[in-house]
Short mmCIF file of C-alpha atoms and ligand atoms in Angstrom, two decimals:
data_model
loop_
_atom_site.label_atom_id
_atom_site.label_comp_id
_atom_site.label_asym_id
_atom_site.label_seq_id
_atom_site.Cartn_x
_atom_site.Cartn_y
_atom_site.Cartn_z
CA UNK A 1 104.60 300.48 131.57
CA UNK A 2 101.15 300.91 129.42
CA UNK A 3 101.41 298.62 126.66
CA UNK A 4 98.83 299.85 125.10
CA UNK A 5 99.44 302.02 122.11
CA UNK A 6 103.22 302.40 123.53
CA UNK A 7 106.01 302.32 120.95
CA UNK A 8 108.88 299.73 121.31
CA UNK A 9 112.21 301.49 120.67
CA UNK A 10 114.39 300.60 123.34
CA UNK A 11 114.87 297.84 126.10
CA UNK A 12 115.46 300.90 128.24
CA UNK A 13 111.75 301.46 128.58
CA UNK A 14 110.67 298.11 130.35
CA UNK A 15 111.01 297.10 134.07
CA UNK A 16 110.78 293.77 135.36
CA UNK A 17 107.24 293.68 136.07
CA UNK A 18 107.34 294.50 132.43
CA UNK A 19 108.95 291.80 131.20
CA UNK A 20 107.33 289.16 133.27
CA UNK A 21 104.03 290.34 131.60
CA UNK A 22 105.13 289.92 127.84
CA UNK A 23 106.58 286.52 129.18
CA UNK A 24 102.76 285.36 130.69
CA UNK A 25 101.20 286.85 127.30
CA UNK A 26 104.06 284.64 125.38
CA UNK A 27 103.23 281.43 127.27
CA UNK A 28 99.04 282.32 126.48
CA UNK A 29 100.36 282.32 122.83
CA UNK A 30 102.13 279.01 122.37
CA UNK A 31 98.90 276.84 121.39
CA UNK A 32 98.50 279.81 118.68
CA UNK A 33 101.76 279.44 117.76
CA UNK A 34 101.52 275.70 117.23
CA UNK A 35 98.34 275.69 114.89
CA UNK A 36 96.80 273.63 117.57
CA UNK A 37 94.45 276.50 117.64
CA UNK A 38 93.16 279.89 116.19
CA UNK A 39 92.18 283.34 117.19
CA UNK A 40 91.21 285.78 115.03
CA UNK A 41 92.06 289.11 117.45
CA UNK A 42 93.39 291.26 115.27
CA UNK A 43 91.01 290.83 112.18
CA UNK A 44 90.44 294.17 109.74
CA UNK A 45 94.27 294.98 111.68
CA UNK A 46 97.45 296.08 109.30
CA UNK A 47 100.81 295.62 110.36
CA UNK A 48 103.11 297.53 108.20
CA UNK A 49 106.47 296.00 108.01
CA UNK A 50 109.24 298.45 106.71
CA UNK A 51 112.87 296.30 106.48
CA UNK A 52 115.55 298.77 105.25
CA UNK A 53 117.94 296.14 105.75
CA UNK A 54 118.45 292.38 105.42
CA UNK A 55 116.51 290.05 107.60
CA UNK A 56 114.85 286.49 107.69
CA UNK A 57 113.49 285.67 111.04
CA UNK A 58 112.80 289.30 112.53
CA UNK A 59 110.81 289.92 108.86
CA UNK A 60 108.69 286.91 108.92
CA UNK A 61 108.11 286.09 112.47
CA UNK A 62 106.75 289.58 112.80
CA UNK A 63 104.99 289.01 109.96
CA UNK A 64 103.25 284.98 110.98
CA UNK A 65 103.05 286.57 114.13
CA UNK A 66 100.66 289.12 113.43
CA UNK A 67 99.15 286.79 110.63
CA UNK A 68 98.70 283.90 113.37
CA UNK A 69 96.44 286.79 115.28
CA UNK A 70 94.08 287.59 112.37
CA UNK A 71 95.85 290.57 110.69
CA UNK A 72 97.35 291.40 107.56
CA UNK A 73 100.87 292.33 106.65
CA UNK A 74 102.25 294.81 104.08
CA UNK A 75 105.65 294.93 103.92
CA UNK A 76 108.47 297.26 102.30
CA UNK A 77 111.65 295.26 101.74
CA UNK A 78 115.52 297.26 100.84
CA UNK A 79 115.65 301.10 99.94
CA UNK A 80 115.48 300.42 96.43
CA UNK A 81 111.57 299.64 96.60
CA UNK A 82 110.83 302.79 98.79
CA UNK A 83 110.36 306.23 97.60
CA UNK A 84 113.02 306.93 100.06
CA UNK A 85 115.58 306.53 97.38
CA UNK A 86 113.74 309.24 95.74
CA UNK A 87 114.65 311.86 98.68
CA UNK A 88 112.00 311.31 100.48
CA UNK A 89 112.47 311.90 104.57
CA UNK A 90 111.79 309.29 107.64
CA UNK A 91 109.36 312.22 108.74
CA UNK A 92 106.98 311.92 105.34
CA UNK A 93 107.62 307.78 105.13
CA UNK A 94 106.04 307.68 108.27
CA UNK A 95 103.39 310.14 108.08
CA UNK A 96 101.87 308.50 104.87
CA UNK A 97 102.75 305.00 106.05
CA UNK A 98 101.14 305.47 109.45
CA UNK A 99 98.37 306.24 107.69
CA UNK A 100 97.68 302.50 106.12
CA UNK A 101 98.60 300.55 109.13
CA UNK A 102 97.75 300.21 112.40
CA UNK A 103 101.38 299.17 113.71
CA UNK A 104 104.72 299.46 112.16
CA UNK A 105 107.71 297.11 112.56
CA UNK A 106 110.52 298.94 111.27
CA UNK A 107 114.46 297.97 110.82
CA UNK A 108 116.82 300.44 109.49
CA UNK A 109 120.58 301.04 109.33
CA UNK A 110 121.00 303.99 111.12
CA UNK A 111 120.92 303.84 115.31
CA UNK A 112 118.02 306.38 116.25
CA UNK A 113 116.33 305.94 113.05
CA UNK A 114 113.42 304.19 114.14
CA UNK A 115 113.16 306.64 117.08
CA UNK A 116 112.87 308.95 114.58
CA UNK A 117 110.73 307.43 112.37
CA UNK A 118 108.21 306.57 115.29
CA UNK A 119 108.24 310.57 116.73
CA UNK A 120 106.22 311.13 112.77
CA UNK A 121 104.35 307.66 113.23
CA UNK A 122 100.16 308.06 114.03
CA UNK A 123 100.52 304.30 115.03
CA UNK A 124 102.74 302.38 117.91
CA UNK A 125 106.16 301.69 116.12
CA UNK A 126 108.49 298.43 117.00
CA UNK A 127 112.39 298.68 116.52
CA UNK A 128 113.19 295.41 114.52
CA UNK A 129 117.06 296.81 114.55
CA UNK A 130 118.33 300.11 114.21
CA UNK A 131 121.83 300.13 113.21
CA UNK A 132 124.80 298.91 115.91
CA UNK A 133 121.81 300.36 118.58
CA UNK A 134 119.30 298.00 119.51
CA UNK A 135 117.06 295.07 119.07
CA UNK A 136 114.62 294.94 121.66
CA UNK A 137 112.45 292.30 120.22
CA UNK A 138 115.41 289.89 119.72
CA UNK A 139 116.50 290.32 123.40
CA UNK A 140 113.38 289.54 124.65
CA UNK A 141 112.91 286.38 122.85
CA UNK A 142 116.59 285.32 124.18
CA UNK A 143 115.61 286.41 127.44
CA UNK A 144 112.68 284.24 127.08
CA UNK A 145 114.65 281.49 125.77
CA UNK A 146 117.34 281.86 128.44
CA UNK A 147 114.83 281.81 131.16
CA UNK A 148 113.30 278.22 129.46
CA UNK A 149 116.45 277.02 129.24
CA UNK A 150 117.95 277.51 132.60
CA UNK A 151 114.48 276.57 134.44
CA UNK A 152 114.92 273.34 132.94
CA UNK A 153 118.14 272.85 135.00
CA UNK A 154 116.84 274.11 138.09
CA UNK A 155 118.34 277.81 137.39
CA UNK A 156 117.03 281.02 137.47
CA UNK A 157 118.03 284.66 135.74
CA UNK A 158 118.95 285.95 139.02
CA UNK A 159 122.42 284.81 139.51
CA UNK A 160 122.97 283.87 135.84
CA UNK A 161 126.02 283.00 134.26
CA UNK A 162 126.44 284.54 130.61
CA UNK A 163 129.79 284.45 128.01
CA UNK A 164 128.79 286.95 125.32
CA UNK A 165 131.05 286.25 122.32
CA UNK A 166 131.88 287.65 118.93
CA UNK A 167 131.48 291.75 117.84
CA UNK A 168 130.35 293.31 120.78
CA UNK A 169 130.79 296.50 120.04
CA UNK A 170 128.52 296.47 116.69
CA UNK A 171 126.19 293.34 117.55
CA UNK A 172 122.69 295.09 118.60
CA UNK A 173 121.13 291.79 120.12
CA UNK A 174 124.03 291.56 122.41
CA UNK A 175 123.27 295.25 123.32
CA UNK A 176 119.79 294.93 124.31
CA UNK A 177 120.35 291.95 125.28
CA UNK A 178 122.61 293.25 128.27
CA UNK A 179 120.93 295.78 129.20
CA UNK A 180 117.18 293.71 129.59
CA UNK A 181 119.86 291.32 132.01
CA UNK A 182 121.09 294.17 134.07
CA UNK A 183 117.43 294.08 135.46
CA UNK A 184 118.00 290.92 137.29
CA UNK A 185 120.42 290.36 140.29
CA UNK A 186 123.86 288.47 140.87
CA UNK A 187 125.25 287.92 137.21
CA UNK A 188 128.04 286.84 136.02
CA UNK A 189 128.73 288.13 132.73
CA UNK A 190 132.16 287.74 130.83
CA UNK A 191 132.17 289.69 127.35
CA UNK A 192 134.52 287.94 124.60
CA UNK A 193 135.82 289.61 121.82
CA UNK A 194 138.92 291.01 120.23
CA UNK A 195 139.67 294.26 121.82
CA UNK A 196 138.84 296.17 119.10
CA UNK A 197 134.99 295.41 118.82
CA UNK A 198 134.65 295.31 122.80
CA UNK A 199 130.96 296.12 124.47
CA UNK A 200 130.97 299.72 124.49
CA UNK A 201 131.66 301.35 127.50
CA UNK A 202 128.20 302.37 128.94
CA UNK A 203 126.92 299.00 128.42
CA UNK A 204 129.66 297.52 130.60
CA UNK A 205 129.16 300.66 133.30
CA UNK A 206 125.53 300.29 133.56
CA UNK A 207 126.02 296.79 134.28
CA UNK A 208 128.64 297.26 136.92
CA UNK A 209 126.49 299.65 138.29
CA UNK A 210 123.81 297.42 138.76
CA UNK A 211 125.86 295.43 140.75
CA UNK A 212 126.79 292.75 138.61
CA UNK A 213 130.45 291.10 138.01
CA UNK A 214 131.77 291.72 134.39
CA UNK A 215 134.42 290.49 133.23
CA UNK A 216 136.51 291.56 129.60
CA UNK A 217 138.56 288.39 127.79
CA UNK A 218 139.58 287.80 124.59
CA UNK A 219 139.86 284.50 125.01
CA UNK A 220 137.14 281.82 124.07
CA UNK A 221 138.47 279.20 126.04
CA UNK A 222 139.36 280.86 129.21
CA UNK A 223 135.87 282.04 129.42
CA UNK A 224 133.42 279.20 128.64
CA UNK A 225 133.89 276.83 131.45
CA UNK A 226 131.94 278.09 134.13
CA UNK A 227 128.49 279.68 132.68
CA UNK A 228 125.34 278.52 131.86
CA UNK A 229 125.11 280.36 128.74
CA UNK A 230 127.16 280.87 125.79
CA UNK A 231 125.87 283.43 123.68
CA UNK A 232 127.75 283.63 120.09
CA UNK A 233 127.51 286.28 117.63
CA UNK A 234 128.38 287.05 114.26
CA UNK A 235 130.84 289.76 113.38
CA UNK A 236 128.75 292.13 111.89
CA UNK A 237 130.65 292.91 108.72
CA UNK A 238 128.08 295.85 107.24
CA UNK A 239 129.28 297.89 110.01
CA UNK A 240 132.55 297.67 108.89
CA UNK A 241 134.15 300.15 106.11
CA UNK A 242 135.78 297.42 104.49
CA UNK A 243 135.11 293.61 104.08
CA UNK A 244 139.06 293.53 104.81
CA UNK A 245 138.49 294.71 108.10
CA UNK A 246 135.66 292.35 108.75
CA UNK A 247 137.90 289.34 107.84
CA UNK A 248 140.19 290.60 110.11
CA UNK A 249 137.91 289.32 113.08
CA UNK A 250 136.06 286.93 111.38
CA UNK A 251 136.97 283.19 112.58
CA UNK A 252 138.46 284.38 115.61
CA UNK A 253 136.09 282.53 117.76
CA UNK A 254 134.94 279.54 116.58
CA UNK A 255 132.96 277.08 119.02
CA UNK A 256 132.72 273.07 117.78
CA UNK A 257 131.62 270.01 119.50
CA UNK A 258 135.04 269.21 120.43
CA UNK A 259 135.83 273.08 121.95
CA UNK A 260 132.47 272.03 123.54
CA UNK A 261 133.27 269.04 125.16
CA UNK A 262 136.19 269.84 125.87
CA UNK A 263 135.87 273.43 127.95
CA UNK A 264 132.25 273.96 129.46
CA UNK A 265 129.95 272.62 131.82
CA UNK A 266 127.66 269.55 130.06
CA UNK A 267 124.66 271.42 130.75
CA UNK A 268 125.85 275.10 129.21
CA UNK A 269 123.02 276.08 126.72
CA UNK A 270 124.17 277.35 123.64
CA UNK A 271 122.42 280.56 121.70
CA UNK A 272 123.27 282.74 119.08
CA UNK A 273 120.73 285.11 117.65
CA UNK A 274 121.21 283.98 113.86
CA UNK A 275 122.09 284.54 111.04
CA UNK A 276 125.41 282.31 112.40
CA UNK A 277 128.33 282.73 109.56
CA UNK A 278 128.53 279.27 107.97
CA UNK A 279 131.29 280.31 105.34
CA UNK A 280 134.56 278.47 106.32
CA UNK A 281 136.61 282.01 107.41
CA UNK A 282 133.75 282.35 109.96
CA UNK A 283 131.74 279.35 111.32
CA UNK A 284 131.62 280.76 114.25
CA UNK A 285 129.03 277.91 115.62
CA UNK A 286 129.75 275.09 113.86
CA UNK A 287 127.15 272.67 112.44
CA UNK A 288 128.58 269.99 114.22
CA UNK A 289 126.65 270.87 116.99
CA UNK A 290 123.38 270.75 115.09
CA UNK A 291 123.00 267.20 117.30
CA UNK A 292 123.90 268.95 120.70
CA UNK A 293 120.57 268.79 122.69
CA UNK A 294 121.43 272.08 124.60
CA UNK A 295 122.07 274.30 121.30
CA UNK A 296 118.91 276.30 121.62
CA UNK A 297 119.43 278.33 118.19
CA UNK A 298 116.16 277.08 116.70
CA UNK A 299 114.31 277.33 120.03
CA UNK A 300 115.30 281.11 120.20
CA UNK A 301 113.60 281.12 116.42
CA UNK A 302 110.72 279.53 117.56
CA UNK A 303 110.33 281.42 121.00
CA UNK A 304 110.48 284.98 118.86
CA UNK A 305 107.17 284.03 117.92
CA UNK A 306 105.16 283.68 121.07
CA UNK A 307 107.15 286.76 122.23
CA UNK A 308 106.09 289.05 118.94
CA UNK A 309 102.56 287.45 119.33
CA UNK A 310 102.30 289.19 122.34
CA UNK A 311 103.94 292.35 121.79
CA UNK A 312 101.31 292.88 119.36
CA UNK A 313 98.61 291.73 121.67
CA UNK A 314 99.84 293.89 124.51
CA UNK A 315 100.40 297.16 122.26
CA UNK A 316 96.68 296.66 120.34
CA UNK A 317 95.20 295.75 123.51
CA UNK A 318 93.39 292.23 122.81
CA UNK A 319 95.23 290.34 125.40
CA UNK A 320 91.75 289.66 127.32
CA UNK A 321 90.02 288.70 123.90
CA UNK A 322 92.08 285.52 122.67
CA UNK A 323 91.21 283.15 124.32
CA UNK A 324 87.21 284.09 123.99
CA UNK A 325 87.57 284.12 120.34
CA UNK A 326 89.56 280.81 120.17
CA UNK A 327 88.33 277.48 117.57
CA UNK A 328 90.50 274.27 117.19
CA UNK A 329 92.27 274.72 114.07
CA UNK A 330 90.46 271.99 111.06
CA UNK A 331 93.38 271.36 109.27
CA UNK A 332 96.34 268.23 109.10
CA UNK A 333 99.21 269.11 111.18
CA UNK A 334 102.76 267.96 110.53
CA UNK A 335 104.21 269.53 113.82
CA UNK A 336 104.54 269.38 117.40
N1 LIG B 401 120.09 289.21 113.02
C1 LIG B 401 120.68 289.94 114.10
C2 LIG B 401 120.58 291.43 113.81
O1 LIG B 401 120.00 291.80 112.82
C3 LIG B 401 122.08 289.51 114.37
C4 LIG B 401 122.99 289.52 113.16
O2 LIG B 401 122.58 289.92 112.07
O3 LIG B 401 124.15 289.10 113.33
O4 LIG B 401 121.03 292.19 114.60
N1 CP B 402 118.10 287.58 114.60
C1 CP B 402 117.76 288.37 113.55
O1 CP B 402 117.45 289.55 113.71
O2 CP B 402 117.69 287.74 112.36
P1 CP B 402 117.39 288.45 110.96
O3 CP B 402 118.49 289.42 110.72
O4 CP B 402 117.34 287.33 109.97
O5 CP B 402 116.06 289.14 111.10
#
């Protein structure tokens, strides 16, 4: 695909040669990322970030990301501190919006929103979550992640093994997620969940078509034993009409050191795409595991930085110019 200028809506839109490109741009971004040195690409640039909904990570990386590159960031945080509440459509917000930034991360409650929102946009428009749809940028950075991970053990995504565990039928990240994998050949992907919040139907059928093996469980132990990749989620309880409901799923599948030990390979990588539900009816990942070399929660964190780094690169076109306007940064640095 063109990068340049393109929105970022859907995982649909990107091919493998695709992917492999935002990877290289990610790896060209990690010395950025670090503060072991600084570019100033995007100088004079806006990014615009509009969060109708609650997020930490997705937020602020997007937001040190584009900062890390030179730009500014405006941002627009709940409905209550947008003229929206005043009646005001996705068509107008975006119009005069578009009109102070250069790009727009957007996140939103509705699936097809930011689709929406981007068809009234002048500038590109990135999908930080719309709804139980997608979240492109967050399956990217796992894919990134996963393909770390696994290279480290001598794997590769072709012929992946994946549990994806939790709310699959409102999770987004486990929806993009899927679909970015179904690019790849010979997986082995078992979806657990309780039946009622299964991965919807055309998720599972595109897969299948694609020739990969899928398998449906609702069981955690049954499923975790032979995969290099156990991807937890949270059930995603402001999809729900009722916080009842919610807690009728919530704790159902809780993975601990012991479960760990116990059931999967030594070498299974564990990834969730955060927030993970601490509070004692969920804990679906539990902080015992915060010691467990191959939980790779805060590396997905980290890695969603190089990979928004270099969406923004891609989609403003400065790629070529990083490295040329590069320095050594001249300040203490606590981390590596
Ligand atoms: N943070 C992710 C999302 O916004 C996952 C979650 O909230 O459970 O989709
Ligand atoms: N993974 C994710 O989207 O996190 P936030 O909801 O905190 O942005």
């Amino acid at each position: 695909m063109k990068f340049a200028g393109a929105h970022i809506l859907s995982v649909d839109q990107f091919e493998r040669a695709d992917i492999e490109q935002i990877f290289s741009v990610a790896d060209i971004m990690e010395p950025y990322a670090l503060r072991r040195k600084v570019t100033r690409v995007l100088e004079g640039a806006i990014l615009g970030n509009m969060f109708f909904e609650p997020s930490t990570r997705t937020r602020v990386s997007f937001g040190c990301a584009f900062n890390l590159l030179g730009g500014e960031v405006r941002e627009t945080t709940g409905f209550k501190s947008s003229a929206i509440t005043k009646g005001e459509s996705l068509y107008d917000t975006a119009r005069v919006l578009s009109g102070y930034s250069d790009i727009i991360c957007m996140r939103h409650p509705e699936s097809g929103s930011v689709a929406e929102f981007a068809g009234a946009s002048r500038v590109p428009v990135i999908n930080g979550g719309d709804g139980a749809n997608e979240h492109p940028s967050q399956a990217l950075l796992d894919l990134y992640t996963i393909r770390k991970e696994v290279r480290d053990k001598g794997r590769s995504l072709d012929g992946l093994r994946i549990a994806m565990i939790g709310d699959l039928k409102y999770g987004r990240t486990v929806h993009s997620l899927i679909r970015l994998l179904s690019l790849f050949k010979d997986l082995q992907v078992i979806l657990v969940s309780p039946d009622a919040l299964q991965m919807p139907e055309e998720h599972v059928e595109h897969l299948r078509q694609a020739g990969h093996q899928v398998l449906v469980s609702s069981d955690l132990t049954n499923s975790i034993g032979h995969v290099d990749i156990v991807y937890s989620t949270r059930i995603q309880e402001e999809r729900f009409e009722s916080s009842d409901e919610a807690d009728l799923y919530r704790g159902r599948f809780r993975l601990n050191q012991a479960i760990y030990t116990q059931y999967c390979e030594p070498n299974t990588v564990i990834m969730h795409p955060l927030p993970r539900d601490s509070r004692a009816e969920a804990n679906e990942l539990d902080s015992d595991l915060n010691q467990n070399p191959n939980l790779a929660i805060f590396r997905q964190t980290d890695n969603g930085l190089l990979v928004r780094m270099a969406l923004f690169a891609l989609i403003l076109d400065v790629v070529d110019q990083v490295e040329l306007s590069s320095r050594p940064v001249n300040w203490y640095r606590q981390r590596e």
